[in-house]
Every structure is written in structure tokens, then in C-alpha cells.
Short mmCIF file of C-alpha atoms in Angstrom, two decimals:
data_model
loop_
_atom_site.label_atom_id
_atom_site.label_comp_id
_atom_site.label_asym_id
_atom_site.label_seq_id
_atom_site.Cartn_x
_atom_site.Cartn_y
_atom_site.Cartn_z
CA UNK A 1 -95.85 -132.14 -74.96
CA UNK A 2 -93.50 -132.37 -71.93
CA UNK A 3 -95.14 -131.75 -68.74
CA UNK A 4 -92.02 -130.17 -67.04
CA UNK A 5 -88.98 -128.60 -68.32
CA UNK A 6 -86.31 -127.28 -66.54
CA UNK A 7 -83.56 -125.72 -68.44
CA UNK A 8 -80.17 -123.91 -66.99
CA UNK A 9 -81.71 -123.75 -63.36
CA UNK A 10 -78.73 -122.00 -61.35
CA UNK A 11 -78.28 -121.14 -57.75
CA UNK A 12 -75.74 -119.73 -55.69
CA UNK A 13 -74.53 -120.53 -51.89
CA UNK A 14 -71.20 -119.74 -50.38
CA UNK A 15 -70.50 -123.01 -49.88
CA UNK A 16 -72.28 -124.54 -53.08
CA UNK A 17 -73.70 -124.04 -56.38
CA UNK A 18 -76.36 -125.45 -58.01
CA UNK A 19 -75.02 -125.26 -61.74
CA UNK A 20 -77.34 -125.29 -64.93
CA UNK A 21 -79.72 -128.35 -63.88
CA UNK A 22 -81.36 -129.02 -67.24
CA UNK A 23 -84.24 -132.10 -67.39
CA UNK A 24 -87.47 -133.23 -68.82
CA UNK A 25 -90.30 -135.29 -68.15
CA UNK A 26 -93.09 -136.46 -69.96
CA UNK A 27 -96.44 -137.07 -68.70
CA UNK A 28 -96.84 -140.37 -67.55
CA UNK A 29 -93.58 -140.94 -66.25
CA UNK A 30 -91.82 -141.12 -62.92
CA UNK A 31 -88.09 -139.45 -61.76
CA UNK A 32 -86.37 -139.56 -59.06
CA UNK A 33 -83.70 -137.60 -57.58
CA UNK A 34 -80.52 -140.02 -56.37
CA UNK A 35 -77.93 -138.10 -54.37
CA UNK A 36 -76.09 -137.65 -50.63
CA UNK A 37 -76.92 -134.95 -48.49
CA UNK A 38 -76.19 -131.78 -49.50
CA UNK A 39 -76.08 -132.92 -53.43
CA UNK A 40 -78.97 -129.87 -54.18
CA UNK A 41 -81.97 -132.20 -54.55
CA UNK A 42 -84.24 -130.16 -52.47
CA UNK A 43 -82.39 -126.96 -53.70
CA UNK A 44 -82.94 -127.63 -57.58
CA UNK A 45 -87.06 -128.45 -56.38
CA UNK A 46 -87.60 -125.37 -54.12
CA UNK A 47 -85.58 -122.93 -57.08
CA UNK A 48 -88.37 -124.79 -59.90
CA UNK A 49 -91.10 -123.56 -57.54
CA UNK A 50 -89.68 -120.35 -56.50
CA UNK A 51 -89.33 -120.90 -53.16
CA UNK A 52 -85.62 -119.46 -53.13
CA UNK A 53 -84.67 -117.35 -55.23
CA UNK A 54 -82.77 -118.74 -58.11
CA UNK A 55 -79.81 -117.07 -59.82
CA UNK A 56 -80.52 -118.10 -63.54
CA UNK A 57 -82.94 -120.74 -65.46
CA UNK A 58 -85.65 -121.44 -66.83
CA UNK A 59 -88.78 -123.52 -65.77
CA UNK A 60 -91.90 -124.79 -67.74
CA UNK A 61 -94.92 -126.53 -67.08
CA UNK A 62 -97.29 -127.85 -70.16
CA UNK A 63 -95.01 -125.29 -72.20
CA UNK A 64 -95.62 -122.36 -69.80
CA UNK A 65 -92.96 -120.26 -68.14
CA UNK A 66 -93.58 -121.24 -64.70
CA UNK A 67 -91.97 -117.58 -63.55
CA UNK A 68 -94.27 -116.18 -66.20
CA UNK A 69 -97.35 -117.72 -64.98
CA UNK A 70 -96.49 -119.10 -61.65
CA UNK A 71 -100.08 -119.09 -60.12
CA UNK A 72 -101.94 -121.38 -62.65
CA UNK A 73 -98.71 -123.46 -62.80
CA UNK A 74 -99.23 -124.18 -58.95
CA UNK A 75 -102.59 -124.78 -59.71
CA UNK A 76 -101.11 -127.95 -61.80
CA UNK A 77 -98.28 -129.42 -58.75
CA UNK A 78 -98.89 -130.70 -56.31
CA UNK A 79 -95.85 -130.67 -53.73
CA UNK A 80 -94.73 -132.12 -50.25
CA UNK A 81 -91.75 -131.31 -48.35
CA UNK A 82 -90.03 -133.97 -46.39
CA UNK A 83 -91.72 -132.31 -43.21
CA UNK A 84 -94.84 -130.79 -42.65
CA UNK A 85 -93.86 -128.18 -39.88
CA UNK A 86 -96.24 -125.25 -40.80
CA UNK A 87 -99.19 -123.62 -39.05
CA UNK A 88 -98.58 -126.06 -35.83
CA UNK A 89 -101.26 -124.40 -33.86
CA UNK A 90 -103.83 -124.78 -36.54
CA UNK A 91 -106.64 -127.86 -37.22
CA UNK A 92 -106.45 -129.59 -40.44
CA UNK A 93 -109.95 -128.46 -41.23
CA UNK A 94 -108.34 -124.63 -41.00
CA UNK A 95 -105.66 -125.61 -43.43
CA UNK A 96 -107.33 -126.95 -45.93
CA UNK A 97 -110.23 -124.70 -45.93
CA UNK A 98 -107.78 -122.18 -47.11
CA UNK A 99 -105.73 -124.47 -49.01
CA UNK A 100 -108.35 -125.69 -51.60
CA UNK A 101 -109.43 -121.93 -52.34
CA UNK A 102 -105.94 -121.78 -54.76
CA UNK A 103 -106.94 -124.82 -56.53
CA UNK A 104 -109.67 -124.54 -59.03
CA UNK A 105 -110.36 -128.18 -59.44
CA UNK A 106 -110.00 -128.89 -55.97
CA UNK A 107 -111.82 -132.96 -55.51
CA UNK A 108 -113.59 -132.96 -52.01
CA UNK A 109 -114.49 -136.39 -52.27
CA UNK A 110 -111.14 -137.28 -53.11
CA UNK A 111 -109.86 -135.51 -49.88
CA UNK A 112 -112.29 -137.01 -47.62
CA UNK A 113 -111.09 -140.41 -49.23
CA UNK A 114 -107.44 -139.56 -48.41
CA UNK A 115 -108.28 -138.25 -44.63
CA UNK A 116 -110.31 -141.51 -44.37
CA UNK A 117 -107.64 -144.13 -45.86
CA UNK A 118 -105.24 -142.11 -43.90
CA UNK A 119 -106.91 -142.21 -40.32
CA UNK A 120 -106.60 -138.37 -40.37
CA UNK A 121 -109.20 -136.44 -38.20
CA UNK A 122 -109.60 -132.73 -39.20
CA UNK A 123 -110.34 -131.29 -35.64
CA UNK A 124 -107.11 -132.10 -34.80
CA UNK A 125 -103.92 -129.74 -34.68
CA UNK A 126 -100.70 -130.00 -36.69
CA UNK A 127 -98.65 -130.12 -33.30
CA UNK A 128 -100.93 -133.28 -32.22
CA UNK A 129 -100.09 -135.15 -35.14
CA UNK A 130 -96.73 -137.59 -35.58
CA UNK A 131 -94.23 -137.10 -38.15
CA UNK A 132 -95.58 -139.81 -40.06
CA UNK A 133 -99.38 -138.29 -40.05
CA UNK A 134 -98.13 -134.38 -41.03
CA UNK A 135 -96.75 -136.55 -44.10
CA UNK A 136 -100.00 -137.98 -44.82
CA UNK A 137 -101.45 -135.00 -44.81
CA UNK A 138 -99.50 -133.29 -46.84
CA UNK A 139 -99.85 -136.11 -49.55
CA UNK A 140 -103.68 -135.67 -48.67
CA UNK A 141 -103.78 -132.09 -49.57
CA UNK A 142 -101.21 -132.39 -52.32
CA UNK A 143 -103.53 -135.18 -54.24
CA UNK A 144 -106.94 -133.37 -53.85
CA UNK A 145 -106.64 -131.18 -56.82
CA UNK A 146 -105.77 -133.13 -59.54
CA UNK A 147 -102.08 -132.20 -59.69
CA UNK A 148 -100.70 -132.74 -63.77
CA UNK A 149 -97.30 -133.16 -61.87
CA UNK A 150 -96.58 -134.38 -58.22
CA UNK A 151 -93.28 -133.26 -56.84
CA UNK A 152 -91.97 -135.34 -53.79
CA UNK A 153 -88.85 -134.51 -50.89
CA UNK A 154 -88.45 -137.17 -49.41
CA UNK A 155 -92.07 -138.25 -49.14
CA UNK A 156 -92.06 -141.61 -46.81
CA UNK A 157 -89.83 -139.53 -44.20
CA UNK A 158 -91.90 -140.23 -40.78
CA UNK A 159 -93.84 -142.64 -42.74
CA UNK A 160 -94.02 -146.44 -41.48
CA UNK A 161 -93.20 -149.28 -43.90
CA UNK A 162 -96.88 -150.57 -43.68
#
């Protein structure tokens, strides 16, 4: 079965157009998008998730209309943004206290791994972290529910090469 489909995916700027994205991938596998600025990477990833509205498309996860069943589709992605800019006044511990209430198979051990490979300390607040630690904890939180798919923007943004 494919794990995500994504089929006619439209969406319109002024200035630019995303126009009828279609792909595929199959479990086990690994894409990337290649493109300059401005190509509609992070547009054609934020209009799968519904994060802007899109103008036409289709989405599926597992063979489920992600628009159709877009909770329990979440449940299965796990997702970070290039930037991790939300909630600045907030401790980690906040965060992902509500965070792992919308995922059903949410792995505490396997969060407490990631804040301890990670050098990530929960008391701490968004705003006190760098660039390169909001990352990690996004990958953190995005890895602690056993995600079927992992969708990255720009992941090692802020991140060091070590």
C-alpha cells in the first residue's frame, strides 16, 4: 500500500501557483524535495497538511483521505518546520504535556531518550533555547509517537554539523 499519496495538489498566490503536484511514496522509502527559494517546497507540505488552504487536490495517507480523516492521519506524521518559533514563553515540559495528548501511541521512553541524546532540559523556555535546540526539539516531539511518515522543512536549519 502507499503510505502517502498526493494527487492534483493546487494552490494559488498572486505571484505563484502551485500547479497539480502529484507523488507517491512507499513505506520504507525516503524523498526529498530539491528546489530554490520560492520553488513551493514548503507550500506543497503545509497544503498536504492543511495548514493553508489549498485550492484543489487530493491527499492520502495508508489509503485515507487525509481531508476526510485529517485527525487520525496526524496521528500517523510526524512534522517539523524549518523553525520552531511557537509558544516562546512556554517550558518544554508545557508543550509536550499537551502535545502527546493528540497522539495515541505517544512513546515516553522514547521522548525522554530524545531530550537526553539531545541535551534538552524541559524546565526550560522556548525563548531560552538556540535555533539549533528548538530544532531538536521539534524532531524530539515529532519522533515520540511513532510517526508511519516523517515530513521534514528544512530539518538541520540551526542545527550544527556534529
Amino acid at each position: 500500500m502507499t503510505l502517502l499519496d498526493v494527487r492534483g495538489l493546487e494552490k494559488r498566490y498572486p505571484t505563484f501557483t502551485l500547479d497539480k503536484v502529484s507523488f507517491s511514496l512507499e513505506p520504507g522509502y525516503i524523498m526529498g524535495f530539491i528546489g530554490r527559494n520560492g520553488a513551493g517546497k514548503t507550500t506543497t507540505m503545509k497544503a498536504m497538511l492543511n495548514l493553508i488552504h489549498r485550492d484543489g487536490g487530493e491527499v492520502f495517507i495508508n489509503g485515507k483521505s487525509f481531508f476526510e480523516n485529517e485527525r487520525a492521519c496526524k496521528a500517523d506524521i510526524g512534522f517539523v518546520m524549518g523553525e520552531f518559533d511557537c509558544y516562546k514563553s512556554s517550558s518544554l515540559k508545557k508543550i509536550t504535556d499537551v502535545t502527546r495528548r493528540f497522539y495515541p501511541e505517544w512513546d515516553e521512553a522514547v521522548y525522554e531518550s530524545y531530550l537526553k541524546r539531545f541535551a534538552l532540559e524541559e524546565n526550560k523556555k522556548v525563548k531560552e533555547l538556540s535555533a539549533g535546540m528548538r530544532v531538536k526539539y521539534a524532531l524530539a516531539l515529532a519522533l515520540s509517537h511513532n510517526a508511519k511518515l516523517l515530513i521534514l522543512d528544512e530539518p538541520t536549519s540551526g542545527l550544527d554539523p556534529v
